[in-house]
XYZ file of C-alpha atoms in Angstrom:
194
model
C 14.722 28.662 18.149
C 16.938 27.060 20.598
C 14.030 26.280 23.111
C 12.407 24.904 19.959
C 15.194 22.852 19.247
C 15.441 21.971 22.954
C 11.932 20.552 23.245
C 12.404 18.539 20.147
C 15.239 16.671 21.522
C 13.447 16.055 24.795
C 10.345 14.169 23.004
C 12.641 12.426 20.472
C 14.336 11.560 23.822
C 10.553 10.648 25.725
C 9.710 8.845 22.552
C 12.734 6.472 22.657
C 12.046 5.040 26.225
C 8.500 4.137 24.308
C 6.778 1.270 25.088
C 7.642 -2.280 23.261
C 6.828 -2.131 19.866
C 9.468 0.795 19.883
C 11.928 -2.393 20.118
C 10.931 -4.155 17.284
C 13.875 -4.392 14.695
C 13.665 -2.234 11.817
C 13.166 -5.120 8.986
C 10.424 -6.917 11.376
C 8.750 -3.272 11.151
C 9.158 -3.084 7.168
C 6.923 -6.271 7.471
C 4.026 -5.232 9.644
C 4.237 -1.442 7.576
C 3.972 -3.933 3.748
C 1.871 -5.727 5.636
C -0.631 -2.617 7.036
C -0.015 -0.656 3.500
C -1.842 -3.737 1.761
C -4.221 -3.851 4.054
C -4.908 0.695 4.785
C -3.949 1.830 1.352
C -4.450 6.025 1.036
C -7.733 6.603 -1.048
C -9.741 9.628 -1.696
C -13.451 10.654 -1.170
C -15.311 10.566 -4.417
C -16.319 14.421 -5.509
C -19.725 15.141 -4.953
C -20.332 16.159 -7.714
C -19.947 11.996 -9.010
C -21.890 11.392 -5.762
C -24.758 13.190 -6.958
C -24.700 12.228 -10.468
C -24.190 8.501 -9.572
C -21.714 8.232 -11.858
C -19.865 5.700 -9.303
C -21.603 2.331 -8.294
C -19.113 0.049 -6.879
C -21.279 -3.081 -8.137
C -20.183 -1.454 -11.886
C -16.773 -3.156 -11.106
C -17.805 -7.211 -9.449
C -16.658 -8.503 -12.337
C -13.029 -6.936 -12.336
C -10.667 -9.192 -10.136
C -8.221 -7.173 -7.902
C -9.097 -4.653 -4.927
C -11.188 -1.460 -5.251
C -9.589 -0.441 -2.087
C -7.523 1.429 -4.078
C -10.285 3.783 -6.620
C -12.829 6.131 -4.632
C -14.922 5.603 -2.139
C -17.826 6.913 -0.300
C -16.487 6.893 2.636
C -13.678 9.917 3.763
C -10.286 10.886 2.690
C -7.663 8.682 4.376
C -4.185 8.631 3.776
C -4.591 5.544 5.112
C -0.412 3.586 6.119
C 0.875 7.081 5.668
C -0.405 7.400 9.072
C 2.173 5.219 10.246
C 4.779 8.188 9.599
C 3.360 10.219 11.834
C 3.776 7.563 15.564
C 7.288 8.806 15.634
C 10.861 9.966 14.080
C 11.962 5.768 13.764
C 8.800 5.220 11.983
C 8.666 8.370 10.088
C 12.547 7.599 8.561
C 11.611 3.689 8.278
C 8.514 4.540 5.905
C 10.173 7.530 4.096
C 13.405 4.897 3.044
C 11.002 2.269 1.616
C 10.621 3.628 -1.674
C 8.306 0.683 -3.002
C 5.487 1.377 -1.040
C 5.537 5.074 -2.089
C 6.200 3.813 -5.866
C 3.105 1.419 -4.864
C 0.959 4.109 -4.256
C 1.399 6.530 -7.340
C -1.940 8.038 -7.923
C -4.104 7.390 -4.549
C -3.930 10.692 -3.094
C -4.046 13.108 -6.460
C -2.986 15.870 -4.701
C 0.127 14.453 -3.785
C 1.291 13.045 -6.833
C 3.958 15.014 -6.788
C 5.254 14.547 -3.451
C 4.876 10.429 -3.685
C 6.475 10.502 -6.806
C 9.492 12.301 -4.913
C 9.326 9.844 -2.443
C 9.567 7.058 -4.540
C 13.059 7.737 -5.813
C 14.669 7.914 -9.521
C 14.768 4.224 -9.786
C 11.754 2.536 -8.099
C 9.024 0.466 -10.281
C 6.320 2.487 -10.156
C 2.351 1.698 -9.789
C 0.230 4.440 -11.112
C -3.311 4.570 -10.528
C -5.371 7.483 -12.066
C -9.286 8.249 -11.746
C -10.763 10.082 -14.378
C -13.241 12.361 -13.258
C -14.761 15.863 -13.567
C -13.225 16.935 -10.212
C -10.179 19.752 -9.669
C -8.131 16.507 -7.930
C -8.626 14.516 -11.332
C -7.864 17.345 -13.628
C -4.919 18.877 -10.968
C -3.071 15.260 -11.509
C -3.292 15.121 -15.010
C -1.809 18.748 -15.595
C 0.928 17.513 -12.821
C 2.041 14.610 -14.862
C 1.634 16.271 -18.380
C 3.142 18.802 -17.547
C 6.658 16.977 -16.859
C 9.360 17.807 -19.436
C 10.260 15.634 -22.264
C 13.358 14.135 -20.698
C 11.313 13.832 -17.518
C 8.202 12.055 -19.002
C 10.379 9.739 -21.018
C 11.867 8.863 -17.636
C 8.986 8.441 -15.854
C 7.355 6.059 -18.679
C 10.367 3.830 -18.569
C 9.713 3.145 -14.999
C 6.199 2.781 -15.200
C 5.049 -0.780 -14.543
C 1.440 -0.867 -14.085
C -0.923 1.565 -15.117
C -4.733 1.286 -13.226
C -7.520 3.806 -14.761
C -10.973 4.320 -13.298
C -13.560 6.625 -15.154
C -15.971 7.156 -13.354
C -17.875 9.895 -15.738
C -16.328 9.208 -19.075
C -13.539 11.949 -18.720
C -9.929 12.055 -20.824
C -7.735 13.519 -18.445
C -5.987 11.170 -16.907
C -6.147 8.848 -19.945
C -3.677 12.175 -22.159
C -1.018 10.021 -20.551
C -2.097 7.036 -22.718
C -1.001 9.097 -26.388
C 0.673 7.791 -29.049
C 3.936 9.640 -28.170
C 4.518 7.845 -24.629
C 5.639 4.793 -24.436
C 5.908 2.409 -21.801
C 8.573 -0.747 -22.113
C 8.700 -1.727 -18.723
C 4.790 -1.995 -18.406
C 3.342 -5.481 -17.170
C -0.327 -4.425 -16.197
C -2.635 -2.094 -18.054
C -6.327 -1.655 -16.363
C -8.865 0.332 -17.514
C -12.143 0.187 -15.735
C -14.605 2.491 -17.130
């Protein structure tokens, strides 16, 4: 353990004399990160199983103004401006302390809900986006979030500013969060693409 410890000082120590960029000051980095997590957002493959069915056309959605970068896509699994976290340790503590973009991003990466919730903080605005579909990711979410205590989901709901839904096969698990018990005073923007 103390070689281990050892060799992680040494490249925390190779990775300060980095080149350039290393220099840039942390708020001119917050920028270019906002800046990149606009442009990379994290999104998920859709499930084959939608694939197959062709339950997902993206020309279903021309008329709905706002990205799709954010629902499904045919193309891999990318956790897209998370990536950023992973250059070094300066980068890795600058994206964990910006709380927005994790609040931001509530939803993309359904198996990790949980964990970007966490990272958002107790009192960031938070962006939820959910896709309803007949996939374990989908239905895994749902339970995560449902499954929150009362105290916990009223909490949750009062922070809630924006709520995105895509259903891509006519599903109701994401949309449980949408019953008559929840409430949501601080929402602005309700979406519901279906």
């Amino acid at each position: 353990q103390t070689l281990e410890r050892h060799l992680v000082d040494i490249r925390a120590k190779r990775n300060s004399y980095a080149p350039p960029i290393s220099s840039i000051p942390p708020d001119v980095l917050a920028m270019l990160f906002e800046t990149i997590a606009e442009q990379d957002p994290p999104h998920v493959a859709l499930s084959e199983s939608c694939r197959e069915g062709g339950l997902y056309e993206k020309k279903m959605y021309d008329d709905f103004e706002g990205p799709l970068d954010h629902w499904p896509t045919l193309e891999d699994t990318s956790i897209g401006w998370i990536r950023l976290g992973h250059v070094c340790k300066r980068w890795r503590v600058l994206l964990l302390s910006m709380r927005h973009l994790w609040a931001n991003s509530l939803g993309l990466l359904p198996a990790f809900t949980a964990e970007t919730l966490r990272r958002a903080g107790h009192s960031s605005a938070l962006s939820l986006r959910s896709i309803c579909a007949e996939d374990d990711s989908s239905k895994l979410e749902a339970r995560r979030l449902s499954s929150l205590g009362p105290q916990e989901t009223s909490a949750f709901c009062r922070r809630v500013v924006a709520l995105h839904f895509l259903d891509v096969d006519q599903g109701t698990y994401s949309l449980d969060l949408l019953s008559p018990d929840k409430t949501f005073p601080s929402l602005d923007t309700l979406v519901i693409l279906s």
